[in-house]
mmCIF file of C-alpha atoms in Angstrom:
data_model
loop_
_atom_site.group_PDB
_atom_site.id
_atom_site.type_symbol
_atom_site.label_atom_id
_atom_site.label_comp_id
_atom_site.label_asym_id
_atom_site.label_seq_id
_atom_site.Cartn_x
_atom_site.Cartn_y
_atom_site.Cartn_z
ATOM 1 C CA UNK K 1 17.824 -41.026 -44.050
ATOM 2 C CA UNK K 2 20.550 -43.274 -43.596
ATOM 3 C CA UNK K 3 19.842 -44.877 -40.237
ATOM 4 C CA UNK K 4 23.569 -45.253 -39.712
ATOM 5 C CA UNK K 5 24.493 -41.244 -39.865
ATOM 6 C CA UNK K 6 26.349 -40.307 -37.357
ATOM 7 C CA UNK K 7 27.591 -43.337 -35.950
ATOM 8 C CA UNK K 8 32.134 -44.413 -35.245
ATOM 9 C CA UNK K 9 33.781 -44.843 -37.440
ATOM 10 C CA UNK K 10 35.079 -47.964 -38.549
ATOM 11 C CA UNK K 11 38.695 -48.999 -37.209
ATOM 12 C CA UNK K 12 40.736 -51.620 -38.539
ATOM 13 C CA UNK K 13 43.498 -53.074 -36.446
ATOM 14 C CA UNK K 14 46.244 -55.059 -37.256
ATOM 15 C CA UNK K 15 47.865 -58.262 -35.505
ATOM 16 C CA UNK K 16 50.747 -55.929 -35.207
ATOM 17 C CA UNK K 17 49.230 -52.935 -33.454
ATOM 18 C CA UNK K 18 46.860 -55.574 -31.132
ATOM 19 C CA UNK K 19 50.218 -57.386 -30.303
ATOM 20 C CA UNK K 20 51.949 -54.246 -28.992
ATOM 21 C CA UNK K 21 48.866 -53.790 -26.517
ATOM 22 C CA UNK K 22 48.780 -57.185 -25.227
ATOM 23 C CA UNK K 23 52.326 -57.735 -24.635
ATOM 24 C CA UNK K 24 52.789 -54.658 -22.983
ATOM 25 C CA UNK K 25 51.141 -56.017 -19.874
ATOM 26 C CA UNK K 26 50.329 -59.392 -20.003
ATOM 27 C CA UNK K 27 49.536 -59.105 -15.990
ATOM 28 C CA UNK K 28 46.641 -56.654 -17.250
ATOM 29 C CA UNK K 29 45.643 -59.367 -19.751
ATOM 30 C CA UNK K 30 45.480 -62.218 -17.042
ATOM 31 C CA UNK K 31 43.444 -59.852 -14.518
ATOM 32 C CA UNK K 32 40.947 -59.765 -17.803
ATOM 33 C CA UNK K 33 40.198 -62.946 -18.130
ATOM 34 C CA UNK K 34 39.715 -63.656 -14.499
ATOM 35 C CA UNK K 35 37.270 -60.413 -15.372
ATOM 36 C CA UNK K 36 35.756 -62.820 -18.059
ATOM 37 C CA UNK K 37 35.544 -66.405 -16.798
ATOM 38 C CA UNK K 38 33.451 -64.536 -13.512
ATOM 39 C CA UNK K 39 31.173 -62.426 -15.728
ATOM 40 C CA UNK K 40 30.331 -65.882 -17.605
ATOM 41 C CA UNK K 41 29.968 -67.761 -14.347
ATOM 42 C CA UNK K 42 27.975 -64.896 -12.689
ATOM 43 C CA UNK K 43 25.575 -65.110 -15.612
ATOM 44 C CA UNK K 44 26.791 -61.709 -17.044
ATOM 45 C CA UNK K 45 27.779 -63.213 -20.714
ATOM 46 C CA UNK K 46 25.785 -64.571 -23.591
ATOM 47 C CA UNK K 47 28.047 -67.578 -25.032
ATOM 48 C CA UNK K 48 26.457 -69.546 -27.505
ATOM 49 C CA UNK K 49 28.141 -72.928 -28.276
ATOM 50 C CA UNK K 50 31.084 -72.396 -31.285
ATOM 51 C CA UNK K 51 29.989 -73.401 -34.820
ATOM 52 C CA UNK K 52 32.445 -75.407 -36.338
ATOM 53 C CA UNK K 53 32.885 -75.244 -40.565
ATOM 54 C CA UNK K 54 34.625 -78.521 -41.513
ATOM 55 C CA UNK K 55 35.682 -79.772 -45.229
ATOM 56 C CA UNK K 56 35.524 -83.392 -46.098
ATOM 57 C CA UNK K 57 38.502 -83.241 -48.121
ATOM 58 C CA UNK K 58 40.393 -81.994 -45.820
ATOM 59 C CA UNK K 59 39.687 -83.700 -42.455
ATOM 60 C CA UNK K 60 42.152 -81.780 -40.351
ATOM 61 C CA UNK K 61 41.079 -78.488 -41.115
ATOM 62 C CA UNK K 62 38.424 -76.301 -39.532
ATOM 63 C CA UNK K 63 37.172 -73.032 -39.034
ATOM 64 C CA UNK K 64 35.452 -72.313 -36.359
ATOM 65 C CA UNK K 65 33.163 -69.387 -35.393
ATOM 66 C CA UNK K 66 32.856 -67.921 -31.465
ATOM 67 C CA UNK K 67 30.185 -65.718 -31.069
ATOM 68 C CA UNK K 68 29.697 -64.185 -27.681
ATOM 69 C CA UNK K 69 28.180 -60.957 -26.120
ATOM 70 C CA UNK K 70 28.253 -58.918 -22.573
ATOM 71 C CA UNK K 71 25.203 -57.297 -20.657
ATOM 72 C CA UNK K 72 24.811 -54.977 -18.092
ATOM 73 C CA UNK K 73 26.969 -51.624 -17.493
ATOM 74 C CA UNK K 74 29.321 -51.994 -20.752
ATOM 75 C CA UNK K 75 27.258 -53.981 -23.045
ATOM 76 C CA UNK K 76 29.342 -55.300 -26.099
ATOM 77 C CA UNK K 77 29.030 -57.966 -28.725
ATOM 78 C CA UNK K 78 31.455 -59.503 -31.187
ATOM 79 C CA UNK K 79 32.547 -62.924 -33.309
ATOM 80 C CA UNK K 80 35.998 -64.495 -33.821
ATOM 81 C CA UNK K 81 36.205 -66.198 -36.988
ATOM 82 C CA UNK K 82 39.027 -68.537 -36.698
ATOM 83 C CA UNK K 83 40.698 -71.504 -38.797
ATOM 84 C CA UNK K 84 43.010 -74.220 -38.192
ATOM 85 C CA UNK K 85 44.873 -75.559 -40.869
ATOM 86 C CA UNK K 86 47.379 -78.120 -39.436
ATOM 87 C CA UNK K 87 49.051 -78.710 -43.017
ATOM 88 C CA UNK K 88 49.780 -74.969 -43.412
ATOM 89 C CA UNK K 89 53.027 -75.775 -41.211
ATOM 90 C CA UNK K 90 54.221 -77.627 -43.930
ATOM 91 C CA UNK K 91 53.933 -74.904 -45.789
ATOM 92 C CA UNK K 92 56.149 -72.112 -44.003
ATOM 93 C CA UNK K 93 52.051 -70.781 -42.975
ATOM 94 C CA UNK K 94 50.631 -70.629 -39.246
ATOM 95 C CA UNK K 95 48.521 -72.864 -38.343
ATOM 96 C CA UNK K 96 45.306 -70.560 -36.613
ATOM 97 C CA UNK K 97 44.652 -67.197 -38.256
ATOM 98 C CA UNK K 98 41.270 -65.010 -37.214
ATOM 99 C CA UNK K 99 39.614 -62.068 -37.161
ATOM 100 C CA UNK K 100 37.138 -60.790 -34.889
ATOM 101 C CA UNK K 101 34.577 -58.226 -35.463
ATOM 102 C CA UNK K 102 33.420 -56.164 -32.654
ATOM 103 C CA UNK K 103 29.765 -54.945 -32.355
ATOM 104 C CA UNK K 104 28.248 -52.022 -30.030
ATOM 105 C CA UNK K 105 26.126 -53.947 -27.523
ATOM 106 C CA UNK K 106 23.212 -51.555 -27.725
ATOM 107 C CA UNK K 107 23.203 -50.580 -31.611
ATOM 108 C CA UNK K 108 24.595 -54.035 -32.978
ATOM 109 C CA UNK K 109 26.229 -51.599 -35.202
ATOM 110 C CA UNK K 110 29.512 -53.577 -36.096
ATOM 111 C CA UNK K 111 32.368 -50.778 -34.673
ATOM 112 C CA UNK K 112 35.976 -52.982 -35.376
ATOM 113 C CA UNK K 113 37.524 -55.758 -37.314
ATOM 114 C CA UNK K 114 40.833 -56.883 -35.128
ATOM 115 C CA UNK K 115 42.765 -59.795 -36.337
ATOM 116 C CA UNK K 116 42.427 -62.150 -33.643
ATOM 117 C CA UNK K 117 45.212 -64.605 -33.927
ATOM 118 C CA UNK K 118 47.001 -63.404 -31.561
ATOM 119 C CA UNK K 119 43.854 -62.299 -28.874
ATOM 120 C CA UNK K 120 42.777 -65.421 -29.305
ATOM 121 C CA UNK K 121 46.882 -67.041 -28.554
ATOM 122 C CA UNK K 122 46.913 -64.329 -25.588
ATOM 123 C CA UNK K 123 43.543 -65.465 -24.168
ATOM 124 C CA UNK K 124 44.575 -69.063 -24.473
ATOM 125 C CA UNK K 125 47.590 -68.286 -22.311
ATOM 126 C CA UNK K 126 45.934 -66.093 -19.964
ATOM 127 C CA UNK K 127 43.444 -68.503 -19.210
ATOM 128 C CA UNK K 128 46.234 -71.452 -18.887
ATOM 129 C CA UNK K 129 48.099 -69.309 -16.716
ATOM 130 C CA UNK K 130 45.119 -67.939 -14.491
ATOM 131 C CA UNK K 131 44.418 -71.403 -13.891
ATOM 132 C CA UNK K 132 47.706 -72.801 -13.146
ATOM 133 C CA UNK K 133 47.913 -70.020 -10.267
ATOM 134 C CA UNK K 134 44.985 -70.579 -8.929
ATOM 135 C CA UNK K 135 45.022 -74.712 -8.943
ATOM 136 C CA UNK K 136 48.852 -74.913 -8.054
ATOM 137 C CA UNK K 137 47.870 -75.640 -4.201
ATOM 138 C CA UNK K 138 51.504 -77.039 -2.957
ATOM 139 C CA UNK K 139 52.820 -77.179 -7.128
ATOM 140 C CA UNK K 140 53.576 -73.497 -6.994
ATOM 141 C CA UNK K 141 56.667 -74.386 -5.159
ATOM 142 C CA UNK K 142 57.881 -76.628 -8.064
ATOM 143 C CA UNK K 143 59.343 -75.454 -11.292
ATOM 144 C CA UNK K 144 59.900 -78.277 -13.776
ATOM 145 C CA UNK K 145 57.413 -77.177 -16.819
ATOM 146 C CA UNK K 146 56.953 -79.463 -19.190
ATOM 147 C CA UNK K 147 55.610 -78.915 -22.944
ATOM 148 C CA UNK K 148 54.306 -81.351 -25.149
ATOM 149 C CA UNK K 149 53.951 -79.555 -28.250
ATOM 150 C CA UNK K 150 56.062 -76.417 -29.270
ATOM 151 C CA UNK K 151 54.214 -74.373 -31.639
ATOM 152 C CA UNK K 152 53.113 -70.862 -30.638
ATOM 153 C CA UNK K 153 50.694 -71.576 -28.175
ATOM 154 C CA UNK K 154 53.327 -72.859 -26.376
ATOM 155 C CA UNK K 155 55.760 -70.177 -26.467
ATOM 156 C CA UNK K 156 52.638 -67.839 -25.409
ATOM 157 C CA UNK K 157 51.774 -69.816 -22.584
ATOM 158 C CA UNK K 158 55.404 -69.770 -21.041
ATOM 159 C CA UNK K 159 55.049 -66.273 -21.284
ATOM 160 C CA UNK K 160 52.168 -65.932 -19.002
ATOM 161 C CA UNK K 161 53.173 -68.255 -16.595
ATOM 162 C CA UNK K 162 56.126 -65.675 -16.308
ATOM 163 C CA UNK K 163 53.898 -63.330 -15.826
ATOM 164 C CA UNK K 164 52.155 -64.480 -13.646
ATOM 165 C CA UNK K 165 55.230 -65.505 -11.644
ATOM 166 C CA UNK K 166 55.152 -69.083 -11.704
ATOM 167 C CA UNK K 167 59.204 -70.540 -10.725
ATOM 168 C CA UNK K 168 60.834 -72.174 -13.436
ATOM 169 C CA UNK K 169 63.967 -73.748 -12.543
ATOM 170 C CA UNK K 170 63.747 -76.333 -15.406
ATOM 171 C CA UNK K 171 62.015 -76.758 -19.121
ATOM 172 C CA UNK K 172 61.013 -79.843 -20.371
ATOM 173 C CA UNK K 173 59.935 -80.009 -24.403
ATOM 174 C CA UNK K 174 58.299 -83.147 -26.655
ATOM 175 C CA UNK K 175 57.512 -82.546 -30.190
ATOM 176 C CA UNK K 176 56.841 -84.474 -32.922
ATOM 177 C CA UNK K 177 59.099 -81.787 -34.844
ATOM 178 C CA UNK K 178 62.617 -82.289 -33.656
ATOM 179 C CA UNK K 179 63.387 -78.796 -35.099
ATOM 180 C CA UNK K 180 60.732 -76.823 -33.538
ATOM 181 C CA UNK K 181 61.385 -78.337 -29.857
ATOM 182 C CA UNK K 182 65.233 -77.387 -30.635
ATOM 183 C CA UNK K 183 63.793 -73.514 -32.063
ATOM 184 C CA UNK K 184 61.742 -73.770 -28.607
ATOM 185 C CA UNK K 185 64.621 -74.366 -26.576
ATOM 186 C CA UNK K 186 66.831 -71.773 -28.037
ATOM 187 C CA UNK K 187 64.184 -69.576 -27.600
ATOM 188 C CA UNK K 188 63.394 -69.864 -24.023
ATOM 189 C CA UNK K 189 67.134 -70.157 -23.512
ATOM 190 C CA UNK K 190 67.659 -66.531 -25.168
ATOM 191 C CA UNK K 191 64.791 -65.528 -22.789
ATOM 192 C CA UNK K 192 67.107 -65.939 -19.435
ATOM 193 C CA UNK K 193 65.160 -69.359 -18.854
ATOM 194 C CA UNK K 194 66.891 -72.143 -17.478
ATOM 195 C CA UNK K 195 68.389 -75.222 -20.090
ATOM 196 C CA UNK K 196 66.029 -77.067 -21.939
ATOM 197 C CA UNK K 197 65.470 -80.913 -22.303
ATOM 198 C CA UNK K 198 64.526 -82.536 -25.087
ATOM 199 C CA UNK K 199 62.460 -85.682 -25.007
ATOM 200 C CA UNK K 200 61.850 -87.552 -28.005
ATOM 201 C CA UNK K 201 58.840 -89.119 -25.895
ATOM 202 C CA UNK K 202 56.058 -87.684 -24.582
ATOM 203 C CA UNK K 203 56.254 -90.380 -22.016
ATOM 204 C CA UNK K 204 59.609 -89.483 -20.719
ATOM 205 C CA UNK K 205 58.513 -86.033 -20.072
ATOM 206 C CA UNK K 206 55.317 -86.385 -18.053
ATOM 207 C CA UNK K 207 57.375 -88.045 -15.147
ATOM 208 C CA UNK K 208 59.901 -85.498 -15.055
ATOM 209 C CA UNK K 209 57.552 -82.484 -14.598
ATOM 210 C CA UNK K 210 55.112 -80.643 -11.980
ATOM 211 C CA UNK K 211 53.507 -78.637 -14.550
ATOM 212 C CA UNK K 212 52.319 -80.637 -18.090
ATOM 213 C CA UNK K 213 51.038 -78.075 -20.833
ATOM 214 C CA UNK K 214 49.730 -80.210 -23.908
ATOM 215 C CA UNK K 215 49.705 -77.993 -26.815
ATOM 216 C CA UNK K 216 49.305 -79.858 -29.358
ATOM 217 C CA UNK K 217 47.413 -80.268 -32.659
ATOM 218 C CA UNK K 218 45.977 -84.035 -31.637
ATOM 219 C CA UNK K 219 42.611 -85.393 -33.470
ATOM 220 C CA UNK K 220 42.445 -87.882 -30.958
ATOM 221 C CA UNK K 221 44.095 -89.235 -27.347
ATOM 222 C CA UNK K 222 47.630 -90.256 -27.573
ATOM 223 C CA UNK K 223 48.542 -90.864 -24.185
ATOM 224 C CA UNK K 224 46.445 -93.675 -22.183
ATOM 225 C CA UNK K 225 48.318 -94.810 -18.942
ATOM 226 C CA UNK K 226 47.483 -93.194 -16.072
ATOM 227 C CA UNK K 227 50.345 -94.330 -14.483
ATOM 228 C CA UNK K 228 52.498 -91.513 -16.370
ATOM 229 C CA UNK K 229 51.109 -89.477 -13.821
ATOM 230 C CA UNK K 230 51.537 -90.941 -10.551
ATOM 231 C CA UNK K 231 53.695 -88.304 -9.024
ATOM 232 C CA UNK K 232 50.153 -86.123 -9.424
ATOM 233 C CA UNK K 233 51.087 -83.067 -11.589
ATOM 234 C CA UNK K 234 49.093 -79.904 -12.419
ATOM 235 C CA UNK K 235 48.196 -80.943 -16.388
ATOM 236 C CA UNK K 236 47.104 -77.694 -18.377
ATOM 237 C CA UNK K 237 45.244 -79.655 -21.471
ATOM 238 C CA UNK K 238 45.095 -76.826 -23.762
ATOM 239 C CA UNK K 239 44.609 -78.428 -26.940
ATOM 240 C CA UNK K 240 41.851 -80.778 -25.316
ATOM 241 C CA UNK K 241 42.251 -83.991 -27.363
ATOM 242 C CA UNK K 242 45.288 -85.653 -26.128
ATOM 243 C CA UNK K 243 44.316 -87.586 -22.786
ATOM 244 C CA UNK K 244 42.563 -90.580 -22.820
ATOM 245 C CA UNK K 245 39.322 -91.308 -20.661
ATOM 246 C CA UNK K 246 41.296 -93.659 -18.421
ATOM 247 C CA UNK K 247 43.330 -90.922 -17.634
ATOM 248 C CA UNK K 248 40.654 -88.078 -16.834
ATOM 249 C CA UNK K 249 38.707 -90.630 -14.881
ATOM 250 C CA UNK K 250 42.082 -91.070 -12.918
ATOM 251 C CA UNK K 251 42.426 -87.572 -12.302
ATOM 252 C CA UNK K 252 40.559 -84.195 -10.651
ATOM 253 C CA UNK K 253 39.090 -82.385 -13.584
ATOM 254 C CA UNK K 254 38.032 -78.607 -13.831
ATOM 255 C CA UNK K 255 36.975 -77.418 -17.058
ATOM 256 C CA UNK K 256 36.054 -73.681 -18.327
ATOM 257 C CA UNK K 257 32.902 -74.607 -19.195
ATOM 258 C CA UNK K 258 31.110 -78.020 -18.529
ATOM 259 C CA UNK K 259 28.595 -77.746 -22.013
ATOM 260 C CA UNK K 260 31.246 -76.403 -24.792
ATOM 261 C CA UNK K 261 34.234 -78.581 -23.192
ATOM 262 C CA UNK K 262 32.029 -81.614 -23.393
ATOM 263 C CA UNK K 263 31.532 -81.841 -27.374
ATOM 264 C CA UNK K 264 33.820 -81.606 -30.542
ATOM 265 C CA UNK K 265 35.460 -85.290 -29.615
ATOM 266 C CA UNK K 266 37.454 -83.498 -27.075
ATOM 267 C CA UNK K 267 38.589 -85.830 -24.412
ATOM 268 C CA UNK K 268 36.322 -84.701 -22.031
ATOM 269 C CA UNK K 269 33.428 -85.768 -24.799
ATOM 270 C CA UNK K 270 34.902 -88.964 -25.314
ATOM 271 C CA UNK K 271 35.057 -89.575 -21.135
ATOM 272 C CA UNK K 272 31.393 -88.841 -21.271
ATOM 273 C CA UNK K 273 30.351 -90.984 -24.052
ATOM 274 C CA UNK K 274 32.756 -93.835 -22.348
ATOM 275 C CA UNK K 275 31.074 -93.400 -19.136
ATOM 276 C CA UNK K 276 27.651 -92.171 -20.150
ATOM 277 C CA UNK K 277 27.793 -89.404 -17.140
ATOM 278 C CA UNK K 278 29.709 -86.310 -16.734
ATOM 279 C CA UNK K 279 30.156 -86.953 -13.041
ATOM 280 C CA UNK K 280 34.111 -86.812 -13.577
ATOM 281 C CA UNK K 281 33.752 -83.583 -14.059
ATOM 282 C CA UNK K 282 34.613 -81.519 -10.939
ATOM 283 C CA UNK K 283 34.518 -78.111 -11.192
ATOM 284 C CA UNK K 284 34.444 -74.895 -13.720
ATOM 285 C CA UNK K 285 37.486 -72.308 -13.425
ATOM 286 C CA UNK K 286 34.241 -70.160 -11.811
ATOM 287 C CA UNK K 287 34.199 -72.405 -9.040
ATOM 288 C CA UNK K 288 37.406 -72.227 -8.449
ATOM 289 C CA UNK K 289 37.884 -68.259 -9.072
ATOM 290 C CA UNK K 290 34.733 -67.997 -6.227
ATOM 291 C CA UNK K 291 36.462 -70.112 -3.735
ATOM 292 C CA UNK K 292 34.077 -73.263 -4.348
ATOM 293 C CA UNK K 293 35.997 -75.631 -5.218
ATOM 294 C CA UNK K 294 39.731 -76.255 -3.927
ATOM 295 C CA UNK K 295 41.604 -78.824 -6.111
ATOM 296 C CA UNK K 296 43.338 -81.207 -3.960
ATOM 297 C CA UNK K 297 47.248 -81.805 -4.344
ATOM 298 C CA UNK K 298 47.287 -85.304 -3.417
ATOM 299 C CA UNK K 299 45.621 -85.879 -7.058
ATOM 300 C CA UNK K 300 46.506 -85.232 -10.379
ATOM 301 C CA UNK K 301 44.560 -82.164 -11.495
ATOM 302 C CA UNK K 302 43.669 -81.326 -15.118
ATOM 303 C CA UNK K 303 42.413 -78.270 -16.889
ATOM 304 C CA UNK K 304 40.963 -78.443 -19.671
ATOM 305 C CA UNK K 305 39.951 -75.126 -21.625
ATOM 306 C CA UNK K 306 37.668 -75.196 -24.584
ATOM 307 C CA UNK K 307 38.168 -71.771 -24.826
ATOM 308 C CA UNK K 308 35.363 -68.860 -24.495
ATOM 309 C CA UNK K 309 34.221 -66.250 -27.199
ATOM 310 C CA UNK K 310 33.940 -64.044 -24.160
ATOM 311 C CA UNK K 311 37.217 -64.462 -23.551
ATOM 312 C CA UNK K 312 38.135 -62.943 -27.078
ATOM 313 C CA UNK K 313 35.684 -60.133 -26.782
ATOM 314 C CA UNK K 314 36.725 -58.783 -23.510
ATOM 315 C CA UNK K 315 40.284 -58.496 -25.225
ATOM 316 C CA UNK K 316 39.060 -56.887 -28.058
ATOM 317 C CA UNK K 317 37.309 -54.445 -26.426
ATOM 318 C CA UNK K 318 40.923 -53.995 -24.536
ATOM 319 C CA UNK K 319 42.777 -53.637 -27.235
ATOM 320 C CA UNK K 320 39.695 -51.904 -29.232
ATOM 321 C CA UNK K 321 40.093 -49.008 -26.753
ATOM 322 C CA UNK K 322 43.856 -48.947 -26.367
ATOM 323 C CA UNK K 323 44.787 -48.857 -29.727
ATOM 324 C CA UNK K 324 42.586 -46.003 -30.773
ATOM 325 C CA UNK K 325 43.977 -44.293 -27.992
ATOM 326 C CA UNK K 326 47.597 -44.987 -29.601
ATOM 327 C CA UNK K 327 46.417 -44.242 -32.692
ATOM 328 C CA UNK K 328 47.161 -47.737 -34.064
ATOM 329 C CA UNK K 329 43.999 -48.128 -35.422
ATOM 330 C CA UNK K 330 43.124 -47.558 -38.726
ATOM 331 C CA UNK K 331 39.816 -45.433 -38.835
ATOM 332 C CA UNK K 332 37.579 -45.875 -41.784
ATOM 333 C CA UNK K 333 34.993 -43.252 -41.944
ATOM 334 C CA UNK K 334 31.565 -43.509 -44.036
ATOM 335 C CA UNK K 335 32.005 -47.524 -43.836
ATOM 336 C CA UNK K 336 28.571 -48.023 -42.869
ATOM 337 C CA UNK K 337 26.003 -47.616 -45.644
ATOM 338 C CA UNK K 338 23.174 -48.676 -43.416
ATOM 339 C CA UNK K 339 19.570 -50.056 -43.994
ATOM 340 C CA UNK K 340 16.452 -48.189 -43.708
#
């Protein structure tokens, strides 16, 4: 008998159909991942450290997979399998493109394969944004944003801190591409934003904002003097590898999670094998979710996100659920064979 009869059927669901769920409430999305970072904290999530494929010929590139699992009332399982191909841009091709498949957490029977690259892009936001409203302290009354790096994490992360109704009375870009900072611009622009400025220096912007989102594609630190950020801004250090040590151990640090932000030659790794402690490190987003930590706003504060498989599940599941219920999905029955 097969030991699979009678089980879901398969769906399939495309970037597409898991796009028109996520945008359609991105204030839903955010309340998610808050849902996500305190099941992980509260020890309610199973979140192995990500595996990361490399290729010695091409020493940019990775793929990485994020397995990750939920116990208790709702049990579910799943894996986001995604790559990042830097030199794709040079060749009209994203740079991150993913699935994730999505397992029953009490069969393990695999029940959805969702491309991911843009759950994984929303959850990136989400979590960016989540964080910037809860760490703001006196910042939330400031609205000069400031991107370094214009690519589509970027664009997604202005779009949650939207949402999530942080002011912006001025937009400040940096990119190593001229043309995509000037696509950036006209984009927000088109949006109802306010102007944008350009900087051809990452240096010049840092001063002039209260907000600093790095979203970059950096192998290693590019900006070293602290002094950049003297006025004590809110930095949101999404891509993780473009501060040096000197300036983390200059600044208030909250991570998402102390062992998977601390390896990969992120940063935060380097800080730690510079100072051979982790004692810089001041608090998870749990902490500061819970009310245990209150980031000061006398001090620079940075965030730096490694980024959660249990983030990426708990949207799946989302938009697992949502789009079947729109019929977006695309149901495959008889996919499992099964094993005796």
């Amino acid at each position: 008998m097969n030991a699979l009869t009678g089980a879901a059927s398969f769906a399939v669901i495309s970037g597409a159909a898991a796009r028109s769920v996520l945008e359609a409430d991105r204030t839903r999305v955010i309340e998610l991942v808050d849902t996500a970072y305190r099941l992980h904290g509260d020890g309610h999530a199973i979140n192995p450290p990500s595996y990361f494929l490399r290729f010695p010929d091409m020493p940019n590139a990775r793929i990485i997979a994020l397995p990750a699992a939920l116990r208790g009332d709702e049990p579910a399982a799943g894996l986001k399998w995604i790559s990042s191909f830097p030199d794709n841009l040079g060749k009209g091709l994203p740079r991150a493109s993913a699935v994730l498949v999505l397992n029953d957490g009490e069969t393990g029977v695999p029940t959805a394969c969702l491309e991911s690259s843009v759950i994984s892009a929303s959850r990136t936001a989400a979590s960016a944004a989540l964080a910037a409203v809860k760490l703001a302290g006196s910042r939330a009354e400031r609205g000069r944003v400031g991107y370094v790096g214009t690519g589509p994490i970027a664009r997604h992360i202005h779009s949650y801190l939207l949402a999530a109704g942080w002011p912006v009375d001025e937009i400040h870009v940096h990119d190593l591409n001229a043309a995509r900072a000037a696509d950036f611009g006209e984009w927000a622009a088109a949006s109802g934003g306010p102007a944008v400025t350009v900087h051809e220096r990452s240096e010049d912007l840092i001063p002039s904002c209260d907000v600093v989102v790095f979203a970059t594609t950096a192998a290693k630190p590019h900006v070293t003097d602290p002094g950049l950020f003297a006025h004590h801004p809110l930095v949101l250090h999404v891509s993780l590898r473009d501060l040096s040590p000197e300036v983390l151990l200059d600044a208030v640090n909250v991570v998402d999670d102390v062992d998977h932000c601390l390896r990969a030659e992120t940063s935060p790794h380097l800080t730690e094998q510079r100072t051979g402690s982790r004692d810089f490190v001041n608090a998870t987003l749990h902490d500061v979710l819970t009310g245990a930590f209150t980031a000061p706003s006398d001090r620079t504060v940075v965030f730096s996100p490694f980024g959660l498989g249990v983030l990426d599940l708990v949207l799946a599941r989302f938009v697992h659920a949502e789009s079947l219920a729109k019929g977006s999905a695309v149901l495959i029955e008889n996919f499992h064979e099964g094993i005796e």
